[in-house]
Every structure is written in C-alpha cells, then in structure tokens.
Tab-separated table of C-alpha atoms (C1' of nucleotides) in Angstrom:
chain	number	residue	atom	x	y	z
K	13	MET	CA	14.495	-17.150	169.239
K	14	THR	CA	12.134	-16.996	172.133
K	15	ASP	CA	9.069	-14.835	172.323
K	16	ASN	CA	10.101	-13.322	175.623
K	17	THR	CA	10.865	-9.618	175.155
K	18	LEU	CA	13.084	-9.354	178.187
K	19	LEU	CA	15.134	-12.415	177.301
K	20	ASN	CA	15.467	-11.258	173.725
K	21	ASP	CA	16.777	-7.920	174.853
K	22	LEU	CA	19.216	-9.491	177.306
K	23	GLN	CA	20.525	-11.831	174.671
K	24	GLY	CA	20.882	-8.972	172.232
K	25	ARG	CA	22.951	-7.107	174.777
K	26	GLY	CA	25.159	-10.107	175.319
K	27	LEU	CA	24.137	-10.177	178.951
K	28	ILE	CA	23.489	-13.890	179.140
K	29	ALA	CA	26.561	-16.040	179.424
K	30	GLN	CA	24.962	-19.271	180.555
K	31	HIS	CA	21.522	-20.342	181.645
K	32	SER	CA	20.088	-23.496	183.097
K	33	GLY	CA	17.814	-25.700	181.072
K	34	ASP	CA	16.801	-24.777	177.562
K	35	ILE	CA	15.943	-21.251	176.588
K	36	ASP	CA	12.318	-21.946	175.713
K	37	THR	CA	11.549	-23.436	179.091
K	38	LEU	CA	13.188	-20.423	180.683
K	39	ALA	CA	11.274	-18.024	178.464
K	40	GLU	CA	8.054	-19.748	179.311
K	41	HIS	CA	8.829	-19.584	182.985
K	42	LEU	CA	9.689	-15.912	182.878
K	43	GLN	CA	6.177	-14.602	182.595
K	44	PRO	CA	5.962	-11.777	185.103
K	45	PRO	CA	5.800	-11.598	187.965
K	46	ARG	CA	8.527	-13.987	189.032
K	47	THR	CA	10.907	-13.522	191.934
K	48	LEU	CA	14.626	-13.617	191.250
K	49	TYR	CA	17.694	-12.925	193.312
K	50	CYS	CA	21.330	-12.033	193.154
K	51	GLY	CA	23.766	-12.206	196.037
K	52	PHE	CA	26.210	-9.479	197.033
K	53	ASP	CA	28.818	-10.399	199.596
K	54	PRO	CA	30.082	-7.639	201.845
K	55	THR	CA	33.772	-7.642	200.966
K	56	ALA	CA	34.263	-3.892	201.342
K	57	ASP	CA	32.342	-0.883	202.589
K	58	SER	CA	31.016	-0.132	199.124
K	59	LEU	CA	29.985	-1.842	195.948
K	60	HIS	CA	32.101	-1.182	192.874
K	61	ILE	CA	31.386	-1.189	189.185
K	62	GLY	CA	31.991	-4.919	189.015
K	63	HIS	CA	28.762	-5.298	190.960
K	64	LEU	CA	26.908	-3.009	188.639
K	65	VAL	CA	26.108	-5.452	185.849
K	66	PRO	CA	24.214	-7.936	188.037
K	67	LEU	CA	22.639	-5.107	189.999
K	68	LEU	CA	21.368	-3.435	186.856
K	69	MET	CA	20.232	-6.833	185.679
K	70	LEU	CA	17.951	-6.999	188.712
K	71	LYS	CA	16.649	-3.616	187.703
K	72	ARG	CA	16.047	-4.806	184.148
K	73	PHE	CA	13.986	-7.666	185.493
K	74	GLN	CA	12.096	-5.325	187.776
K	75	LEU	CA	11.312	-3.003	184.893
K	76	ALA	CA	9.949	-6.024	183.078
K	77	GLY	CA	7.573	-6.674	185.945
K	78	HIS	CA	9.504	-9.155	188.052
K	79	ARG	CA	10.334	-8.921	191.715
K	80	PRO	CA	14.055	-8.687	192.497
K	81	VAL	CA	15.679	-9.721	195.737
K	82	ALA	CA	19.093	-8.335	196.477
K	83	LEU	CA	20.630	-10.732	198.935
K	84	ILE	CA	23.379	-9.424	201.134
K	85	GLY	CA	25.774	-12.130	202.156
K	86	GLY	CA	25.975	-11.457	205.861
K	87	ALA	CA	26.773	-15.133	206.351
K	88	THR	CA	28.625	-15.918	203.137
K	89	GLY	CA	30.689	-12.747	203.535
K	90	MET	CA	32.045	-14.206	206.765
K	91	ILE	CA	33.345	-17.214	204.830
K	92	GLY	CA	34.671	-15.966	201.499
K	93	ASP	CA	33.832	-17.368	198.086
K	94	PRO	CA	36.747	-19.413	196.706
K	95	SER	CA	35.382	-19.468	193.140
K	96	PHE	CA	38.239	-18.749	190.744
K	97	LYS	CA	40.236	-17.132	193.502
K	98	ALA	CA	43.883	-18.063	193.382
K	99	THR	CA	44.491	-17.936	197.097
K	100	GLU	CA	42.736	-18.372	200.397
K	101	ARG	CA	41.530	-15.089	201.779
K	102	SER	CA	41.830	-13.833	205.311
K	103	LEU	CA	38.665	-13.590	207.330
K	104	ASN	CA	37.116	-10.305	208.367
K	105	THR	CA	35.760	-9.719	211.821
K	106	ALA	CA	32.030	-9.785	212.454
K	107	GLU	CA	32.029	-6.095	213.331
K	108	THR	CA	33.700	-5.173	210.072
K	109	VAL	CA	31.308	-7.278	208.041
K	110	ASP	CA	28.361	-5.784	209.912
K	111	ARG	CA	29.501	-2.305	209.047
K	112	TRP	CA	29.902	-3.263	205.412
K	113	ILE	CA	26.427	-4.832	205.345
K	114	GLN	CA	24.949	-1.539	206.438
K	115	SER	CA	26.577	0.573	203.787
K	116	ILE	CA	26.012	-1.928	201.011
K	117	SER	CA	22.338	-2.420	201.723
K	118	HIS	CA	21.983	1.318	201.615
K	119	GLN	CA	23.597	1.416	198.180
K	120	LEU	CA	21.539	-1.439	196.823
K	121	SER	CA	18.314	0.350	197.588
K	122	HIS	CA	19.300	3.131	195.188
K	123	PHE	CA	19.182	0.855	192.208
K	124	ILE	CA	16.146	-1.263	192.684
K	125	ASN	CA	12.809	0.125	193.664
K	126	THR	CA	11.795	-0.995	197.127
K	127	ASP	CA	8.689	1.187	197.292
K	128	LYS	CA	5.488	-0.611	197.847
K	129	THR	CA	4.551	-1.450	194.318
K	130	ASN	CA	3.260	-4.855	193.451
K	131	ASN	CA	6.726	-5.964	192.469
K	132	ALA	CA	8.700	-4.082	195.078
K	133	ALA	CA	12.297	-5.177	195.470
K	134	LEU	CA	13.442	-6.836	198.651
K	135	ILE	CA	16.762	-6.589	200.354
K	136	ALA	CA	17.492	-9.694	202.364
K	137	ASN	CA	20.421	-10.951	204.382
K	138	ASN	CA	21.396	-14.582	204.486
K	139	GLY	CA	22.733	-14.027	207.964
K	140	ASP	CA	19.076	-14.077	208.994
K	141	TRP	CA	18.761	-17.767	208.330
K	142	MET	CA	22.337	-18.967	208.499
K	143	ALA	CA	23.084	-17.508	211.914
K	144	GLY	CA	20.494	-19.668	213.574
K	145	MET	CA	21.500	-22.870	211.885
K	146	ASP	CA	23.164	-25.478	214.053
K	147	ILE	CA	25.998	-27.619	212.827
K	148	MET	CA	24.021	-30.857	212.966
K	149	SER	CA	21.243	-29.550	210.757
K	150	PHE	CA	23.815	-28.149	208.408
K	151	LEU	CA	25.713	-31.378	208.045
K	152	ARG	CA	22.720	-33.710	208.031
K	153	ASP	CA	20.117	-31.708	206.135
K	154	ILE	CA	22.279	-29.779	203.705
K	155	GLY	CA	25.702	-31.366	203.592
K	156	LYS	CA	24.258	-34.790	202.863
K	157	HIS	CA	23.087	-33.577	199.476
K	158	PHE	CA	26.550	-32.582	198.328
K	159	SER	CA	29.117	-34.894	196.870
K	160	VAL	CA	32.683	-33.977	197.634
K	161	ASN	CA	33.650	-35.890	194.522
K	162	ALA	CA	31.584	-33.495	192.452
K	163	MET	CA	32.722	-30.434	194.362
K	164	ILE	CA	36.419	-31.022	193.842
K	165	ASN	CA	35.820	-31.465	190.158
K	166	LYS	CA	34.416	-27.976	189.770
K	167	GLU	CA	36.397	-25.662	187.575
K	168	SER	CA	35.976	-22.869	190.102
K	169	VAL	CA	38.157	-24.546	192.699
K	170	ARG	CA	40.428	-26.418	190.349
K	171	GLN	CA	43.468	-24.235	190.696
K	172	ARG	CA	43.181	-24.402	194.445
K	173	ILE	CA	43.095	-28.176	194.368
K	174	GLU	CA	45.635	-28.784	191.641
K	175	ARG	CA	48.265	-26.152	192.121
K	176	PRO	CA	51.035	-27.577	194.253
K	177	ASP	CA	51.593	-24.374	196.172
K	178	GLN	CA	47.982	-23.591	196.974
K	179	GLY	CA	45.337	-25.049	199.181
K	180	ILE	CA	41.763	-24.498	200.163
K	181	SER	CA	40.410	-24.569	203.671
K	182	PHE	CA	37.273	-26.413	204.626
K	183	THR	CA	35.768	-23.020	205.391
K	184	GLU	CA	36.008	-21.771	201.838
K	185	PHE	CA	35.255	-25.168	200.419
K	186	SER	CA	31.922	-25.041	202.250
K	187	TYR	CA	30.974	-21.731	200.721
K	188	SER	CA	29.064	-23.339	197.896
K	189	LEU	CA	26.783	-25.089	200.388
K	190	LEU	CA	25.809	-21.824	202.005
K	191	GLN	CA	25.016	-20.160	198.718
K	192	SER	CA	23.064	-23.188	197.576
K	193	TYR	CA	21.008	-23.086	200.710
K	194	ASP	CA	20.300	-19.399	200.148
K	195	PHE	CA	18.543	-20.238	196.940
K	196	THR	CA	16.510	-22.961	198.632
K	197	GLU	CA	15.567	-20.654	201.481
K	198	LEU	CA	14.614	-17.775	199.194
K	199	ASN	CA	12.559	-20.185	197.164
K	200	ARG	CA	10.765	-21.311	200.296
K	201	ARG	CA	10.227	-17.829	201.687
K	202	TYR	CA	9.504	-15.789	198.601
K	203	ASP	CA	8.895	-18.321	195.860
K	204	CYS	CA	12.114	-17.177	194.258
K	205	THR	CA	12.732	-19.220	191.131
K	206	LEU	CA	15.710	-17.600	189.437
K	207	GLN	CA	19.207	-16.745	190.530
K	208	ILE	CA	21.452	-14.512	188.523
K	209	GLY	CA	25.136	-13.830	189.051
K	210	GLY	CA	28.482	-13.427	187.380
K	211	ASN	CA	29.698	-16.259	185.228
K	212	ASP	CA	32.094	-17.247	187.988
K	213	GLN	CA	29.005	-18.108	190.022
K	214	TRP	CA	27.807	-20.795	187.651
K	215	GLY	CA	28.980	-23.617	189.885
K	216	ASN	CA	27.347	-22.134	192.965
K	217	ILE	CA	24.129	-21.419	191.108
K	218	THR	CA	23.710	-24.883	189.671
K	219	ALA	CA	24.443	-26.329	193.097
K	220	GLY	CA	21.618	-24.182	194.455
K	221	ILE	CA	19.266	-25.362	191.725
K	222	ASP	CA	20.009	-28.970	192.630
K	223	LEU	CA	19.596	-28.416	196.333
K	224	THR	CA	16.285	-26.616	195.860
K	225	ARG	CA	14.971	-29.452	193.770
K	226	ARG	CA	15.935	-31.918	196.443
K	227	LEU	CA	14.772	-30.042	199.486
K	228	ASN	CA	11.774	-28.162	198.085
K	229	GLN	CA	10.882	-30.307	195.098
K	230	GLN	CA	10.869	-27.112	193.082
K	231	SER	CA	12.436	-26.564	189.743
K	232	VAL	CA	14.282	-23.282	189.661
K	233	PHE	CA	16.529	-21.527	187.169
K	234	GLY	CA	19.861	-19.802	186.864
K	235	ILE	CA	21.343	-17.240	184.530
K	236	THR	CA	24.904	-16.018	184.568
K	237	LEU	CA	26.171	-12.766	183.167
K	238	PRO	CA	29.338	-12.493	181.158
K	239	LEU	CA	32.595	-11.593	182.749
K	240	ILE	CA	33.316	-8.043	181.680
K	241	THR	CA	36.494	-8.042	179.677
K	242	LYS	CA	38.495	-5.362	177.957
K	243	ALA	CA	39.829	-5.614	174.455
K	244	ASP	CA	43.386	-4.986	175.607
K	245	GLY	CA	43.216	-7.864	178.056
K	246	THR	CA	43.608	-5.827	181.230
K	247	LYS	CA	41.218	-6.228	184.103
K	248	PHE	CA	38.047	-4.225	183.855
K	249	GLY	CA	37.049	-1.874	186.625
K	250	LYS	CA	40.450	-1.178	188.049
K	251	THR	CA	42.604	1.840	187.559
K	252	GLU	CA	46.063	2.578	188.833
K	253	SER	CA	44.462	3.906	191.987
K	254	GLY	CA	42.260	0.883	192.567
K	255	ALA	CA	38.651	-0.095	192.046
K	256	ILE	CA	35.973	2.261	190.797
K	257	TRP	CA	33.539	2.461	193.695
K	258	LEU	CA	29.915	3.445	193.679
K	259	ASP	CA	30.360	5.369	196.903
K	260	PRO	CA	31.005	9.013	195.917
K	261	HIS	CA	33.312	9.418	198.881
K	262	LYS	CA	35.546	6.632	197.596
K	263	THR	CA	35.365	7.482	193.904
K	264	SER	CA	34.204	11.005	193.199
K	265	PRO	CA	31.539	11.526	190.543
K	266	TYR	CA	34.241	13.339	188.594
K	267	GLY	CA	36.561	10.326	188.792
K	268	PHE	CA	33.647	8.077	187.940
K	269	TYR	CA	32.751	10.165	184.905
K	270	GLN	CA	36.360	10.210	183.766
K	271	PHE	CA	36.618	6.445	184.137
K	272	TRP	CA	33.847	5.862	181.636
K	273	LEU	CA	35.047	8.635	179.365
K	274	ASN	CA	38.348	6.828	179.028
K	275	THR	CA	36.774	3.623	177.754
K	276	ALA	CA	38.615	2.231	174.729
K	277	ASP	CA	36.904	2.421	171.351
K	278	ALA	CA	37.074	-1.341	171.134
K	279	ASP	CA	34.964	-1.687	174.281
K	280	VAL	CA	32.618	1.247	174.315
K	281	TYR	CA	29.641	-0.051	172.322
K	282	ARG	CA	29.693	-3.324	174.207
K	283	PHE	CA	29.714	-1.428	177.488
K	284	LEU	CA	26.800	0.694	176.340
K	285	ARG	CA	24.853	-2.532	175.880
K	286	TYR	CA	25.955	-4.005	179.195
K	287	TYR	CA	25.560	-0.996	181.398
K	288	THR	CA	23.043	1.457	180.059
K	289	PHE	CA	19.306	1.348	179.605
K	290	LEU	CA	19.552	2.792	176.120
K	291	SER	CA	17.786	0.502	173.696
K	292	LEU	CA	19.766	-1.706	171.382
K	293	LYS	CA	18.468	0.363	168.530
K	294	GLU	CA	19.733	3.610	170.035
K	295	ILE	CA	23.125	2.084	170.682
K	296	GLN	CA	23.358	0.851	167.144
K	297	GLN	CA	22.554	4.340	165.936
K	298	ILE	CA	25.335	5.817	168.066
K	299	GLU	CA	27.812	3.368	166.612
K	300	GLN	CA	26.716	4.132	163.089
K	301	ASP	CA	26.986	7.878	163.635
K	302	ASP	CA	30.478	7.510	165.064
K	303	GLN	CA	31.601	5.494	162.105
K	304	GLN	CA	30.250	7.962	159.607
K	305	ARG	CA	31.859	10.887	161.346
K	306	ALA	CA	35.186	9.033	161.359
K	307	GLN	CA	36.511	11.302	164.077
K	308	LYS	CA	36.653	11.071	167.798
K	309	PRO	CA	33.621	8.957	168.768
K	310	GLU	CA	30.729	10.276	170.814
K	311	ALA	CA	30.055	6.946	172.479
K	312	GLN	CA	32.399	7.480	175.421
K	313	ARG	CA	30.739	10.754	176.314
K	314	ILE	CA	27.309	9.189	176.137
K	315	LEU	CA	28.397	6.238	178.229
K	316	ALA	CA	29.979	8.483	180.844
K	317	GLU	CA	26.865	10.630	181.009
K	318	GLN	CA	24.504	7.714	181.290
K	319	MET	CA	26.509	5.990	183.981
K	320	THR	CA	27.241	9.049	186.080
K	321	ARG	CA	23.601	10.058	185.984
K	322	LEU	CA	22.463	6.560	186.847
K	323	VAL	CA	24.787	6.150	189.811
K	324	HIS	CA	25.215	9.693	191.116
K	325	GLY	CA	22.326	11.681	189.679
K	326	ASP	CA	21.902	14.682	187.425
K	327	CYS	CA	23.468	17.180	189.758
K	328	ALA	CA	26.661	15.189	190.197
K	329	LEU	CA	26.867	14.631	186.465
K	330	GLU	CA	26.723	18.341	185.890
K	331	GLN	CA	29.511	18.893	188.394
K	332	ALA	CA	31.662	16.209	186.846
K	333	GLN	CA	31.231	17.756	183.436
K	334	ARG	CA	31.967	21.209	184.745
K	335	ILE	CA	35.264	20.074	186.239
K	336	SER	CA	36.161	18.105	183.150
K	337	SER	CA	35.663	20.976	180.774
K	338	ALA	CA	37.480	23.453	183.000
K	339	LEU	CA	40.480	21.193	183.389
K	340	PHE	CA	40.851	19.849	179.903
K	341	SER	CA	40.136	23.068	178.082
K	342	GLY	CA	43.197	24.546	179.754
K	343	GLN	CA	41.380	27.834	180.292
K	344	VAL	CA	41.970	27.889	184.008
K	345	GLU	CA	42.893	31.546	184.272
K	346	ASP	CA	39.368	32.365	183.128
K	347	LEU	CA	37.834	30.730	186.154
K	348	ASN	CA	36.668	33.088	188.844
K	349	GLN	CA	37.124	32.532	192.517
K	350	ALA	CA	33.674	31.077	193.028
K	351	GLU	CA	34.274	28.625	190.231
K	352	PHE	CA	37.490	27.458	191.823
K	353	GLN	CA	35.669	26.889	195.057
K	354	GLN	CA	33.054	25.024	193.088
K	355	LEU	CA	35.710	22.699	191.682
K	356	GLU	CA	36.801	21.997	195.193
K	357	GLN	CA	33.256	21.100	196.194
K	358	ASP	CA	32.670	19.097	193.055
K	359	GLY	CA	35.306	16.579	193.975
K	360	LEU	CA	38.461	17.702	192.228
K	361	PRO	CA	41.356	16.421	194.331
K	362	CYS	CA	42.541	19.284	196.494
K	363	CYS	CA	45.191	19.977	199.049
K	364	GLU	CA	45.938	22.787	201.437
K	365	VAL	CA	49.497	24.012	201.499
K	366	SER	CA	51.389	26.542	203.552
K	367	LEU	CA	54.016	28.795	202.064
K	368	PRO	CA	56.885	29.033	201.569
K	369	MET	CA	57.428	26.088	199.326
K	370	THR	CA	59.034	25.174	196.041
K	371	LEU	CA	57.323	23.545	193.099
K	372	THR	CA	59.012	20.253	193.959
K	373	ASP	CA	57.626	20.368	197.474
K	374	LEU	CA	54.224	21.232	196.143
K	375	LEU	CA	54.112	18.204	193.875
K	376	VAL	CA	54.974	15.980	196.791
K	377	SER	CA	52.482	17.477	199.202
K	378	SER	CA	49.748	17.327	196.603
K	379	ASP	CA	50.467	13.614	196.086
K	380	LEU	CA	51.118	14.119	192.395
K	381	ALA	CA	54.616	12.834	193.011
K	382	SER	CA	55.534	10.239	195.592
K	383	SER	CA	58.975	11.657	196.274
K	384	ARG	CA	60.980	14.747	195.558
K	385	ARG	CA	63.146	12.792	193.177
K	386	GLN	CA	60.109	11.766	191.209
K	387	ALA	CA	58.814	15.337	191.234
K	388	ARG	CA	62.054	16.499	189.662
K	389	GLU	CA	61.802	13.830	187.019
K	390	PHE	CA	58.303	14.894	186.114
K	391	ILE	CA	59.350	18.508	185.822
K	392	ALA	CA	62.390	17.608	183.751
K	393	ALA	CA	60.192	15.564	181.427
K	394	GLY	CA	57.865	18.508	180.915
K	395	ALA	CA	55.018	16.636	182.540
K	396	VAL	CA	53.997	19.310	185.006
K	397	GLN	CA	51.704	22.223	184.342
K	398	LEU	CA	51.067	25.020	186.743
K	399	ASN	CA	47.836	26.865	186.037
K	400	GLY	CA	47.942	25.627	182.475
K	401	VAL	CA	51.569	26.515	181.806
K	402	THR	CA	54.303	23.908	181.572
K	403	ALA	CA	56.738	24.289	184.444
K	404	THR	CA	60.463	23.969	183.890
K	405	ASP	CA	62.068	25.065	187.136
K	406	ALA	CA	61.927	22.525	189.937
K	407	ASP	CA	63.025	25.083	192.496
K	408	GLN	CA	60.497	27.694	191.477
K	409	ALA	CA	59.047	29.301	194.559
K	410	ILE	CA	55.301	29.048	194.965
K	411	THR	CA	53.967	32.428	195.960
K	412	GLN	CA	50.657	34.210	196.037
K	413	ALA	CA	51.763	35.944	192.881
K	414	VAL	CA	51.887	32.607	191.094
K	415	ALA	CA	48.469	31.642	192.393
K	416	LEU	CA	45.251	32.661	190.733
K	417	HIS	CA	43.152	34.878	192.972
K	418	GLN	CA	46.204	34.739	195.251
K	419	ARG	CA	45.069	31.354	196.439
K	420	PHE	CA	44.598	28.673	193.803
K	421	VAL	CA	47.280	26.725	192.011
K	422	LEU	CA	46.005	24.160	189.575
K	423	LEU	CA	48.580	21.446	189.117
K	424	ARG	CA	48.583	18.997	186.296
K	425	ARG	CA	50.865	16.011	186.048
K	426	GLY	CA	50.787	14.210	182.763
K	427	LYS	CA	47.609	14.335	180.754
K	428	LYS	CA	44.988	13.442	183.279
K	429	GLN	CA	46.136	14.009	186.822
K	430	PHE	CA	44.942	17.258	188.347
K	431	THR	CA	45.090	18.617	191.849
K	432	LEU	CA	43.979	21.988	193.093
K	433	ALA	CA	46.347	23.393	195.678
K	434	CYS	CA	44.867	26.036	197.960
K	435	LEU	CA	47.407	28.281	199.588
K	436	ASN	CA	46.957	28.784	203.270
K	437	GLN	CA	46.505	32.439	204.033
K	438	SER	CA	48.318	32.307	207.352
C	25	G	C1'	52.524	-33.421	215.999
C	26	G	C1'	56.005	-35.394	211.926
C	27	U	C1'	58.399	-34.779	207.063
C	28	G	C1'	59.494	-31.771	203.047
C	29	G	C1'	59.178	-26.915	200.430
C	30	G	C1'	58.844	-21.756	201.080
C	31	G	C1'	58.709	-16.159	202.905
C	32	U	C1'	63.294	-11.006	198.077
C	33	U	C1'	61.754	-4.114	196.341
C	34	C	C1'	53.633	-3.073	193.906
C	35	C	C1'	53.078	-8.482	191.744
C	36	C	C1'	55.661	-12.785	189.650
C	37	G	C1'	60.526	-14.162	190.106
C	38	A	C1'	66.407	-14.548	189.779
C	39	G	C1'	70.017	-14.040	193.334
C	40	U	C1'	73.484	-18.945	198.102
C	41	G	C1'	79.466	-14.166	201.436
C	42	G	C1'	81.955	-8.610	198.406
C	43	C	C1'	81.050	-7.104	191.274
C	44	C	C1'	73.530	-6.112	195.005
C	45	A	C1'	69.342	-0.962	195.656
C	46	A	C1'	69.415	-6.428	194.092
C	47	A	C1'	68.697	-9.963	186.928
C	48	G	C1'	64.295	-10.720	184.009
C	49	G	C1'	59.101	-10.143	183.267
C	50	G	C1'	54.491	-7.822	184.512
C	51	A	C1'	52.030	-3.659	186.460
C	52	U	C1'	52.476	1.544	187.037
C	53	C	C1'	54.113	6.540	185.720
C	54	A	C1'	56.093	10.146	182.205
C	55	G	C1'	57.605	11.888	177.161
C	56	A	C1'	56.842	11.553	171.674
C	57	C	C1'	52.609	10.396	168.298
C	58	U	C1'	47.147	11.171	169.261
C	59	G	C1'	41.221	11.919	170.321
C	60	U	C1'	41.805	12.926	178.023
C	61	A	C1'	41.584	6.411	172.558
C	62	A	C1'	44.479	2.033	170.619
C	63	A	C1'	49.185	0.525	168.762
C	64	U	C1'	54.299	1.827	168.720
C	65	C	C1'	58.965	4.004	170.323
C	66	U	C1'	61.823	6.313	174.490
C	67	G	C1'	62.677	7.015	179.573
C	68	A	C1'	61.652	6.483	184.946
C	69	C	C1'	60.353	3.099	188.562
C	70	G	C1'	63.476	2.519	197.604
C	71	C	C1'	64.940	7.586	199.773
C	72	G	C1'	68.347	11.749	199.125
C	73	C	C1'	70.547	17.759	194.974
C	74	G	C1'	74.673	15.034	196.520
C	75	A	C1'	78.409	12.392	199.444
C	76	G	C1'	75.403	8.786	200.919
C	77	C	C1'	71.323	6.362	203.584
C	78	U	C1'	67.521	2.546	204.527
C	79	U	C1'	65.698	-2.459	202.370
C	80	C	C1'	65.461	-8.842	200.944
C	81	G	C1'	59.579	-12.477	207.313
C	82	G	C1'	61.508	-11.121	212.800
C	83	U	C1'	65.390	-10.968	216.504
C	84	G	C1'	70.203	-11.965	217.751
C	85	G	C1'	75.056	-13.847	216.074
C	86	U	C1'	79.556	-15.112	212.844
C	87	U	C1'	82.515	-11.957	209.479
C	88	C	C1'	86.611	-6.514	207.503
C	89	G	C1'	81.938	-7.416	204.741
C	90	A	C1'	75.383	-10.964	204.819
C	91	A	C1'	69.444	-11.027	200.907
C	92	U	C1'	73.144	-14.877	200.948
C	93	C	C1'	76.292	-18.471	206.748
C	94	C	C1'	74.542	-19.864	212.091
C	95	A	C1'	70.712	-19.854	216.226
C	96	C	C1'	66.010	-19.032	217.874
C	97	C	C1'	61.224	-17.258	216.652
C	98	C	C1'	56.855	-15.913	213.438
C	99	C	C1'	54.015	-16.926	209.035
C	100	C	C1'	52.539	-19.782	204.437
C	101	C	C1'	52.111	-24.387	201.553
C	102	A	C1'	52.180	-29.713	200.455
C	103	C	C1'	52.176	-34.562	202.179
C	104	C	C1'	51.769	-37.922	206.341
C	105	A	C1'	49.696	-38.861	211.194
RNA sequence: GGUGGGGUUCCCGAGUGGCCAAAGGGAUCAGACUGUAAAUCUGACGCGCGAGCUUCGGUGGUUCGAAUCCACCCCCCACCA
C-alpha cells in the first residue's frame, strides 16, 4: 500500500482501473498541488451519467488539494474518438459542436470549483490550440512521433481494423494524435502532469504520456477509471428512454432520482463507492445494516438522495421525493389542487388534453401507449390505473367527473410509468 | 476510377416471385411472483375495433401477383489503382 491518502481511498473505491508506472512513483508524485486533467468531448448538448465518474474524480482530486482542468474537446469533438467504437461516426457541424461546447462547459463548472482559490479548477478547450495548428506542423512536429505500426495494434481500434465489414477513416484514426497533443499542451501551459479518463481511454492516455516525454521532456502520468458495469450485463446509464442526462430539462430530477432508486442490489454498494462522497466506512456500515435487516435495502434510497442532491441540489431532491411518494403510495385522491400543480412543476410528465375523449385516446395522447391497439392491450392486461384505480373499460369516457378537482387525471401504466393529464377547461 | 460484397420492421439477422406484416435472436413493454429489486414463467411487440391498410435504400418497370425479377439512381464496406 502507498502512503497517499487520496490514492488509498480511490483504490478502496475501486476507482482505479489502470495507472501508468508503478503505484509508489505515482503516490510520490501526487503530493498536492498537482495539476490534472480529463477531457470531455462535446457529443451532445449535455453530459450524462457516464461522464459523472471522471468528473467526480476531478472533484475528488480537487478536494485533496490538486488543481483540476476540465478540457472540453472543441477540436477532438469535431473528429470523433474511434476507441472501442464499432462503427465510424458521422461528423457534426461546427455550429452544432459550438452550441454543445457552451452548454457542457456550463455544466462542468457546477462540479468543480472554479472560484479563485489557490487550486481553482480550469475549464479549457482544445480548440484553442488545435484550431490554429497548420497541417505541416501537425504532420512534422506531432505525427512524426507516432508509429502507425503501433497505432494499428491498439486494442481500441482492433475491431475496426480486423472486422471485414468495418473500416476506419484517417480522420478518426488521427484522433489519438490530437488527444496526445492535448496532454503535451496542457503540460506546457499549466504544468499538468496527470490525465485521467475512462478505461477505454488508456491507449490515448499512454500515447499522450509518450508524446509529452518526447516534446517536453517531462514525465507525466495517467490513471484510468473502471468501466461502469451492471451485474446483469446490460449497459449502465441507459434506460428504455435513452441516456440519463445531467441537464434537468433532458432528464428531470424526478427521473434522475428514480434511476438511482432502481439500482439493482448487486450493484448498489459498488455504485455508492463510485459515485458518492460518502466515506468507505459509511458505505460499509450501510451494507452491514441492510444485511442485518434482511429486508428491502436502504442503499438505493441513500444513493438516489446523494446523487440527486449532488447533481440537482436540495430543492430538486425534495421535489423528486415528493413526487415519488405521492405516486407510489397510491394515495392520489388525497392530493389537493395545489399539490397536483406542484407535481406538474416538479417534473412529473404531463399532458394537456381536450375532452371529449376515451381512455384509449387518453393513453395515446399522453404517450403512455404508442398506438390505440397497444393502449387496448395494456388495459386488457390490467396495466392501466386511473387515479389509483385499475381501469378495465377501454372505451370509458374521460370526463370532469372522473378527474380529481375536475381537472387532473393521474395515469399509470405498469408499475413505474406515470403521466398527469390535465383536462383543458375549454 | 476499377473489382467484389452489401442496404429487410428498434438492433442483429433469415427470407431470392404467391404459403410474408415478413423466421430466429436481442432489446423493449405488460402480466404473475416481489421490494418501484434479481431470477423465473406467460403474453405483446407496423397501423386499424374490423374488413383491411402501409412497410423490406430511392424511383420507375415486368407480372394476375415483387422484400424477392429488370433498369437507373443514392448510400455503406472491403480490396485494387
């Protein structure tokens, strides 16, 4: 074991998948303050929970006294990282990427402290140095240090090279050079000596370490974080409706809270270690308590609370919990009008509907069913609840009399899908 | 530019003139069991109450009838220049 508190904690959490060099050298190097970075390519208008582990890792380093740099891939995002991607991706326009850079940099600043402390975080953009680079400098000064022989042997591009039905363009193949140069440039500008990233970034990170040694004569380090897996083998971070975003307009705090609440028992203690700032000791205690109780575990609730508070704040957490308890307790008729309106504001999926309309129509217009046929099937299967009561008649007319407070119809399809339909008064 | 291989319903993938709304698998959804878990079992899975209608890269054509045949076009991949 090393005598570095931060590294010990990270190892205990299982947050270190690979690291360059030997652990003692790394531990010795990591005496604060050091500068480290992690890259985030703009591939959408928001970060999602897949980005959260490295982002929180930056925060862990900052809390330990180091200076984090969140690097936005303004340049690399224009290219597309081929690492472990099965197929070539289509390019996004510069305007689109620019828009995404804006929203992502805004999000990043919520997680790492950029206030003027002595280890204030920086948010940088590799477009700043890549945009001005000319092709000759790129090929002569950077490209010369890379061996194509070595590049094609990397595991990260193997399937693109070996699979008979797939290829890789020069554009994507060059990605690794750009990311490598980022490390060198950040080392030059900010004395950055550590890059962290997902385990799929290992190849890119080691390439950056090599390039920095050659161009700057500096020895720098890399740490990769584990790929987040689920015990049942399905992909983490995706639900039927897509990725779990950090942007509350794309994934509501309620949906975010529910996502974590639904974590499988087999994953939940691991996720507490990966994602929360609870100490290892506290997490161990939670696990012990759950085992002794031998009932429904508390860990999911704690995880959901921690994460929703961390990403969306106390107020949003409260709202998410309020919706959750109202919906899953089944006591909807007890809610008063103001509380219904609150649910609407808190991010429960809602729809406005105009009468007259049957229950079947209502399910379709509320998006709980994709077609009338499907709506009928749900009703026939007993999967639909109307204000907490199982519905049986597909042709039931929706009227103000059915609605609570003459206006609200809470629909439930299956166990977890809720939509609040608000009747139009017209 | 040349040669070869491809583009099928969310994904993979079978289908080479009628028996095809299209095998099989995956994903997803629902029901039962539960803890808003897991595992398991059952069912649904283009649209329509239905007769039926609209799909198999695009456009035309052949045919009583086309995802399947023909022509042209678009796109992807591999190899060679």
